[in-house]
């Protein structure tokens, strides 16, 4: 996977994770382009589009779009599955997740993503294991809190 | 100290935390930028404090702002500070910020190496984990090199949590620092059998991605993966493994059978079909996929189904064709992704029968389509579909012309030139259509104002270029040339782009000549002719004033001509014939490679210098000298001229040597493309350079470099040889090392006789194919064989046969059969008996030639072989079976493959030397048996001789020194054949070595034969 973007229906970026080294300028251009193209698509269209030499897989959950870019030979369905698994993880962690959860706890959302994907590849497919790792890391954080 | 901590936390109470920042931004919707700039100021203050908690809070906020698009690169150093905090809470924030904000050009990254190394070896697994995660996002080649060892140790960490991360990050490390792959690979392989499923799936992931880049190296892992596939229950892992098999199948067909093992979910199916196009499992996949495609109409499945179909289409066109209606329906889909996919599929599905229907449907879509990109896409697809393989599917060209004309009505298309080139192409190549085309084009010209309405933003006026040209060139078909001429000279034309105006002017002249011709037949009516001249004289001045030079030039030239003609007309002189003579002769389409077929006139050496080129350094000297004595420049030049002519051969040679030495020592001198002699020069030293014969570019057979002169010469020789050959068995064979192509011919379908025949200009006609006018063969077929080894398989030889229909009738149902010998067998499709014949996958209209390839499997390549065969066919009018016997001669040479010494061409001297070393070693190794041959009475130049050996016998020159050369070739079964060719006074001796004496003897015999025939 090359990168993952989360953005709202208004086109506001909520999360971005880049697995390829790109300069800030390129990143901005790509996310602007993609957000525009995807928002222009109607709900009854398929979740895939070919964009430059990449395949874009996206899915909408409530008001949030989850969008991944994968290479040409990669499987679209498994990418869709990855998106869904990530949403499930967020849901489990926050307890019926909503956009605001991600806005206000955006670092947590990143931590979950980092436990689930590493370097653009799925690292842990078991939901239980991901959440366990996050919980323990959080616990560690609480203990070392200075006050 | 305690006080300080308390003070710090009190301070913190007044700081904004991330939540406050987010809330603040949401509350300041109107002046967001201003709010954020104050926030950034605060953050800068916070970063200056010593308290790490404050700092990490600030960094966290920065990360958020970075996402919103603000530049935070100035805080990179602060991020590193937070990363190096000993507390996990802050470290986590620091690494997160780093992974979001750092990229390869961030310079502080090098500061992090030691910190990351410390974290990697931390006793706390979460510290290590967070470092690994961060590293995965910003790893650079330097970091990868420095940390590869640490990560490799982590791969065998006791905790699976770390192992799995370490395994995954190794992939990133491999990409950045490929040298680490070799030492790490054994451990990576071990991880495939890790007890922890997470680690296992990570290892599968990594190897699968690596294998995709270079599948060959991973073939040995196939059994292990097969075991994993049968034992694993994890769907994610399964899909990855299947993807891996997909990459491996092209190399090892056995792996493919594994794929059919698990047809469980749609997603697996898709990866199957995309990975294994050559396996029957894909057909099954198609059937299953197309079911939801028709029933469920689920858009995701629909898209994937179409995608799978396009992959299957390449291998099994029949099975997709049956879904034509379904695919046409998809064109109506709202979704552009789906429509584009469906369009791709249509391209492969057309046949003579359904072409018109499909195009009609597409035309409807063109009208409806919104958005120019999609419409342009449709337009190009229509043209692609119609024009594919030389208009193979078009049965009625009148229809095609009208389609093209209809397409010109599209507004705002960018593809005017495409339509124009199609019009030109069809009009030139299909003679029968010209009258119709001209009529259509005349109408177009007449209605030009419809097209040019929006000249600025559309390329459609390009069509007028074609229209004007066709009307002019084929003006004899025009019903009313006068009207067309008038249309072409309207003042509005001057607004068209320059190159179109130029064509207008030129073709106006052509039309003028036609008008004159038509009128002067009836002498009473010379008034019309004079009116026409007057019209031109009135209208052309507009073009003479054009700002385009070419238009100006043509217009003024023609204007003068017409004025002159008018003068003659007034004296009642008949001018029509002379004017027509200006445009006599037919213009023909020329294939891009046609130039090669033009024979070089005897005695013309294209490579020889006409004048010896003055050397660069000399002219420089000369320049300096004359500059210095600028006053006497005139005198000087008078002096130097005669001096130049007096320079004798000896001095020239001396000068050349000096120049060479100078060039060799000058690092800035860009050397000419290296030839074999050059190689020799540089390897030995400058002093020994023989004076170079510049006309020799022949001995090295360089792939991709045109050597037309060589071909032409050889062609002539071969032509003579063929005459002799043909007398023997009415066949000719031709050897040439070309790569084998897949031989799936187009599906033959029922006969639909085309209404018009196309002049086929074969672009890929093999350069040295010679069509033979074989009046001797019973009826109408000649074939040209091309026997060549198959590089990939030591026992396969591909024979290309060109069938040419020389009679006036349609030939069909051609069947090709060869009597197998013990050693060589024709490869027949599975299930066919050993004596069954193969159907040639095409029909031959009169005058058409086409090529078919047949594969033979050969056991031993030591002996030459002759195979007898027959070709049966039906001539359409008589509908009786005709038979033609032929012989196929498999010479030993045809088993040799030209294996150029690639490194000879390499600019790197070391590599070149290595190449010679390898060659020398091979000769010294003693594995090769020797044999020799003497040819006498050879009076052709040495380089011609070498070229002939290269060409006829698939050798390549390794090295040439004066009148001595070493050559090399390989057989399809890997035998090395080395030749040492020497020449002295019309005698050529060839010493040869090969690890297979039988093969060598036969090859030498064949070489002898080649030279005895000339």
Short mmCIF file of C-alpha atoms in Angstrom, two decimals, chain B residues 10-293:
data_model
loop_
_atom_site.label_atom_id
_atom_site.label_comp_id
_atom_site.label_asym_id
_atom_site.label_seq_id
_atom_site.Cartn_x
_atom_site.Cartn_y
_atom_site.Cartn_z
CA UNK B 10 1.06 24.30 36.84
CA UNK B 11 2.36 25.87 33.67
CA UNK B 12 0.95 23.02 31.77
CA UNK B 13 -2.51 23.69 33.08
CA UNK B 14 -2.51 26.92 31.15
CA UNK B 15 -1.19 25.41 27.96
CA UNK B 16 -3.55 24.33 25.28
CA UNK B 17 -3.59 20.62 24.81
CA UNK B 18 -4.48 18.94 21.54
CA UNK B 19 -8.17 18.84 22.35
CA UNK B 20 -8.19 22.56 23.02
CA UNK B 21 -6.43 23.20 19.76
CA UNK B 22 -8.92 21.15 17.78
CA UNK B 23 -11.83 22.77 19.52
CA UNK B 24 -10.29 26.18 18.97
CA UNK B 25 -9.90 25.59 15.27
CA UNK B 26 -13.50 24.48 15.04
CA UNK B 27 -14.64 27.60 16.87
CA UNK B 28 -12.65 29.92 14.63
CA UNK B 29 -14.06 28.82 11.33
CA UNK B 30 -13.94 32.33 9.91
CA UNK B 31 -10.39 33.28 10.76
CA UNK B 32 -8.80 29.86 10.95
CA UNK B 33 -5.46 30.98 9.48
CA UNK B 34 -5.10 33.76 12.03
CA UNK B 35 -5.99 31.49 14.91
CA UNK B 36 -3.51 28.90 13.79
CA UNK B 37 -0.72 31.41 13.42
CA UNK B 38 -1.21 32.47 17.04
CA UNK B 39 -1.24 28.81 18.00
CA UNK B 40 2.02 28.26 16.18
CA UNK B 41 3.55 31.16 18.06
CA UNK B 42 2.45 29.57 21.32
CA UNK B 43 3.86 26.27 20.22
CA UNK B 44 7.19 27.91 19.45
CA UNK B 45 7.21 29.29 22.98
CA UNK B 46 6.38 25.90 24.41
CA UNK B 47 9.14 24.22 22.43
CA UNK B 48 11.67 26.56 24.02
CA UNK B 49 10.89 25.24 27.52
CA UNK B 50 12.86 22.52 29.20
CA UNK B 51 9.87 20.54 30.31
CA UNK B 52 9.58 17.51 28.08
CA UNK B 53 5.86 17.16 28.77
CA UNK B 54 5.25 20.63 27.41
CA UNK B 55 7.42 19.90 24.45
CA UNK B 56 5.67 16.69 23.60
CA UNK B 57 2.32 18.40 23.87
CA UNK B 58 3.57 21.01 21.44
CA UNK B 59 4.87 18.38 19.05
CA UNK B 60 1.57 16.57 19.21
CA UNK B 61 -0.23 19.75 18.23
CA UNK B 62 2.24 20.31 15.42
CA UNK B 63 1.50 16.87 14.06
CA UNK B 64 -2.13 17.81 13.87
CA UNK B 65 -1.35 21.10 12.15
CA UNK B 66 0.91 19.28 9.70
CA UNK B 67 -2.07 17.20 8.65
CA UNK B 68 -4.03 20.35 8.02
CA UNK B 69 -1.36 21.35 5.55
CA UNK B 70 0.87 23.67 7.56
CA UNK B 71 4.60 23.51 7.23
CA UNK B 72 6.22 22.23 10.40
CA UNK B 73 9.60 21.23 9.05
CA UNK B 74 11.20 23.90 11.23
CA UNK B 75 10.38 21.81 14.30
CA UNK B 76 12.18 18.70 13.10
CA UNK B 77 14.87 19.00 15.73
CA UNK B 78 12.30 19.33 18.50
CA UNK B 79 10.66 16.19 17.25
CA UNK B 80 13.96 14.37 17.60
CA UNK B 81 14.24 15.69 21.16
CA UNK B 82 10.85 14.31 22.04
CA UNK B 83 11.71 11.00 20.38
CA UNK B 84 14.70 10.63 22.64
CA UNK B 85 12.69 11.07 25.81
CA UNK B 86 12.98 8.10 28.11
CA UNK B 87 9.26 8.10 28.88
CA UNK B 88 7.12 5.98 26.62
CA UNK B 89 4.31 8.55 26.57
CA UNK B 90 6.51 11.16 24.96
CA UNK B 91 8.56 8.79 22.89
CA UNK B 92 5.36 7.58 21.31
CA UNK B 93 4.32 11.09 20.38
CA UNK B 94 7.79 11.85 19.10
CA UNK B 95 7.93 8.84 16.81
CA UNK B 96 4.42 9.52 15.57
CA UNK B 97 5.38 13.08 14.69
CA UNK B 98 8.54 11.86 13.01
CA UNK B 99 6.69 9.28 10.97
CA UNK B 100 4.28 11.93 9.77
CA UNK B 101 6.66 14.79 9.15
CA UNK B 102 10.00 13.28 8.12
CA UNK B 103 10.87 12.30 4.63
CA UNK B 104 14.09 11.34 2.91
CA UNK B 105 15.37 14.87 2.55
CA UNK B 106 14.85 15.78 6.20
CA UNK B 107 18.40 16.37 7.38
CA UNK B 108 17.95 15.65 11.09
CA UNK B 109 17.21 12.02 10.26
CA UNK B 110 20.87 11.17 10.56
CA UNK B 111 20.81 12.39 14.14
CA UNK B 112 18.28 9.74 14.99
CA UNK B 113 20.39 6.69 14.12
CA UNK B 114 21.77 6.15 17.58
CA UNK B 115 18.53 6.96 19.32
CA UNK B 116 16.71 4.40 17.20
CA UNK B 117 19.39 1.81 17.83
CA UNK B 118 19.01 2.39 21.57
CA UNK B 119 15.25 2.05 21.37
CA UNK B 120 15.49 -1.09 19.28
CA UNK B 121 17.48 -2.79 22.01
CA UNK B 122 15.26 -1.45 24.79
CA UNK B 123 14.02 -4.05 27.28
CA UNK B 124 10.52 -2.68 26.89
CA UNK B 125 8.90 -4.29 23.86
CA UNK B 126 6.65 -1.28 23.26
CA UNK B 127 9.62 1.05 23.05
CA UNK B 128 11.07 -1.22 20.40
CA UNK B 129 7.71 -1.50 18.69
CA UNK B 130 7.19 2.21 18.46
CA UNK B 131 10.70 2.70 17.09
CA UNK B 132 10.12 0.06 14.44
CA UNK B 133 6.80 1.58 13.43
CA UNK B 134 8.33 5.01 13.14
CA UNK B 135 11.31 3.72 11.23
CA UNK B 136 9.05 2.04 8.68
CA UNK B 137 7.82 5.45 7.60
CA UNK B 138 11.05 7.38 7.31
CA UNK B 139 13.73 4.78 6.65
CA UNK B 140 16.44 6.12 4.37
CA UNK B 141 19.23 4.17 2.63
CA UNK B 142 21.65 5.37 5.30
CA UNK B 143 19.42 4.34 8.16
CA UNK B 144 18.76 1.02 6.47
CA UNK B 145 22.45 0.34 6.12
CA UNK B 146 23.25 1.29 9.70
CA UNK B 147 20.37 -0.48 11.33
CA UNK B 148 19.99 -3.59 9.17
CA UNK B 149 21.96 -5.71 11.60
CA UNK B 150 20.02 -4.56 14.64
CA UNK B 151 16.74 -5.30 12.94
CA UNK B 152 17.98 -8.68 11.82
CA UNK B 153 18.70 -9.58 15.45
CA UNK B 154 15.19 -8.51 16.36
CA UNK B 155 13.80 -11.01 13.88
CA UNK B 156 14.57 -13.72 16.39
CA UNK B 157 13.36 -11.75 19.43
CA UNK B 158 11.50 -13.79 22.03
CA UNK B 159 8.34 -11.74 21.71
CA UNK B 160 6.24 -12.39 18.58
CA UNK B 161 5.10 -8.76 18.75
CA UNK B 162 8.62 -7.60 17.95
CA UNK B 163 9.43 -10.44 15.57
CA UNK B 164 6.51 -9.63 13.36
CA UNK B 165 7.33 -5.94 13.18
CA UNK B 166 10.98 -6.69 12.51
CA UNK B 167 10.10 -9.06 9.69
CA UNK B 168 7.85 -6.50 8.03
CA UNK B 169 10.26 -3.65 8.32
CA UNK B 170 12.95 -5.77 6.69
CA UNK B 171 11.01 -5.37 3.45
CA UNK B 172 11.48 -1.63 3.66
CA UNK B 173 15.13 -2.14 4.50
CA UNK B 174 15.60 -4.42 1.49
CA UNK B 175 14.12 -1.79 -0.76
CA UNK B 176 16.44 0.91 0.55
CA UNK B 177 19.52 -1.21 1.00
CA UNK B 178 19.35 -4.28 -1.24
CA UNK B 179 22.70 -5.63 -0.04
CA UNK B 180 21.04 -6.66 3.19
CA UNK B 181 18.78 -9.14 1.40
CA UNK B 182 21.33 -11.92 1.04
CA UNK B 183 22.40 -12.25 4.70
CA UNK B 184 18.84 -11.80 5.97
CA UNK B 185 17.12 -14.17 3.63
CA UNK B 186 17.75 -17.48 5.46
CA UNK B 187 16.30 -16.00 8.60
CA UNK B 188 13.34 -14.64 6.68
CA UNK B 189 12.71 -18.11 5.31
CA UNK B 190 12.80 -19.52 8.83
CA UNK B 191 10.07 -17.10 9.82
CA UNK B 192 7.72 -18.70 7.31
CA UNK B 193 7.45 -21.54 9.79
CA UNK B 194 7.23 -19.39 12.89
CA UNK B 195 4.86 -20.75 15.53
CA UNK B 196 3.12 -17.38 15.77
CA UNK B 197 0.59 -16.84 12.97
CA UNK B 198 1.21 -13.08 12.97
CA UNK B 199 4.92 -13.50 12.31
CA UNK B 200 4.18 -16.13 9.73
CA UNK B 201 1.80 -13.90 7.81
CA UNK B 202 4.28 -11.05 8.00
CA UNK B 203 6.97 -13.26 6.47
CA UNK B 204 4.58 -14.42 3.75
CA UNK B 205 3.80 -10.78 3.03
CA UNK B 206 7.42 -9.81 2.68
CA UNK B 207 8.44 -12.75 0.52
CA UNK B 208 5.41 -12.32 -1.66
CA UNK B 209 6.28 -8.68 -2.32
CA UNK B 210 9.91 -9.55 -2.97
CA UNK B 211 8.93 -12.35 -5.31
CA UNK B 212 6.81 -10.01 -7.34
CA UNK B 213 9.90 -8.03 -8.21
CA UNK B 214 12.04 -11.01 -9.12
CA UNK B 215 10.06 -14.24 -9.13
CA UNK B 216 12.84 -16.46 -10.39
CA UNK B 217 14.79 -16.48 -7.15
CA UNK B 218 11.85 -17.63 -5.13
CA UNK B 219 10.83 -20.62 -7.19
CA UNK B 220 12.53 -22.94 -4.73
CA UNK B 221 10.16 -21.83 -2.00
CA UNK B 222 7.10 -23.04 -3.89
CA UNK B 223 6.76 -26.38 -2.02
CA UNK B 224 6.98 -24.61 1.31
CA UNK B 225 4.27 -22.20 0.28
CA UNK B 226 2.14 -24.99 -1.00
CA UNK B 227 2.33 -26.61 2.42
CA UNK B 228 1.42 -23.29 4.06
CA UNK B 229 -1.50 -22.88 1.73
CA UNK B 230 -2.97 -26.23 2.52
CA UNK B 231 -2.46 -25.86 6.25
CA UNK B 232 -3.24 -22.18 6.84
CA UNK B 233 -6.72 -21.09 7.74
CA UNK B 234 -5.94 -17.40 7.58
CA UNK B 235 -7.59 -15.94 4.50
CA UNK B 236 -5.19 -13.00 4.41
CA UNK B 237 -2.24 -15.31 4.19
CA UNK B 238 -3.99 -17.45 1.57
CA UNK B 239 -4.58 -14.50 -0.68
CA UNK B 240 -0.97 -13.43 -0.42
CA UNK B 241 0.23 -16.93 -1.22
CA UNK B 242 -1.97 -17.10 -4.26
CA UNK B 243 -0.63 -13.78 -5.39
CA UNK B 244 2.84 -15.20 -4.99
CA UNK B 245 1.90 -18.25 -7.04
CA UNK B 246 0.55 -15.89 -9.62
CA UNK B 247 4.00 -14.38 -9.95
CA UNK B 248 5.63 -17.79 -10.10
CA UNK B 249 3.32 -19.50 -12.61
CA UNK B 250 4.79 -17.97 -15.74
CA UNK B 251 8.09 -19.58 -14.78
CA UNK B 252 6.89 -22.93 -13.55
CA UNK B 253 3.57 -24.21 -14.86
CA UNK B 254 3.32 -26.87 -12.18
CA UNK B 255 2.69 -24.21 -9.59
CA UNK B 256 -0.45 -23.29 -11.48
CA UNK B 257 -2.15 -26.54 -10.65
CA UNK B 258 -1.86 -25.60 -7.02
CA UNK B 259 -4.08 -22.62 -7.66
CA UNK B 260 -7.16 -24.64 -8.43
CA UNK B 261 -6.84 -26.13 -4.98
CA UNK B 262 -8.63 -23.39 -3.17
CA UNK B 263 -11.44 -21.70 -5.01
CA UNK B 264 -13.15 -20.41 -1.95
CA UNK B 265 -14.08 -16.76 -2.12
CA UNK B 266 -14.58 -14.20 -4.82
CA UNK B 267 -11.47 -12.36 -3.82
CA UNK B 268 -9.39 -15.47 -4.20
CA UNK B 269 -10.92 -15.97 -7.59
CA UNK B 270 -9.97 -12.56 -8.74
CA UNK B 271 -6.41 -12.93 -7.68
CA UNK B 272 -6.42 -16.30 -9.38
CA UNK B 273 -7.56 -14.99 -12.66
CA UNK B 274 -5.22 -12.08 -12.57
CA UNK B 275 -2.30 -14.20 -11.57
CA UNK B 276 -2.65 -17.21 -13.77
CA UNK B 277 -3.83 -16.22 -17.16
CA UNK B 278 -2.67 -19.45 -18.72
CA UNK B 279 -4.54 -21.83 -16.56
CA UNK B 280 -7.95 -23.33 -16.93
CA UNK B 281 -8.84 -22.23 -13.42
CA UNK B 282 -9.33 -18.78 -14.83
CA UNK B 283 -12.14 -20.05 -17.00
CA UNK B 284 -13.88 -21.40 -13.99
CA UNK B 285 -13.34 -18.09 -12.31
CA UNK B 286 -14.96 -16.32 -15.21
CA UNK B 287 -18.07 -18.43 -15.00
CA UNK B 288 -18.45 -17.82 -11.31
CA UNK B 289 -17.65 -14.16 -11.56
CA UNK B 290 -19.97 -13.54 -14.43
CA UNK B 291 -22.89 -14.95 -12.52
CA UNK B 292 -23.01 -12.20 -9.93
CA UNK B 293 -22.15 -9.88 -12.77
#
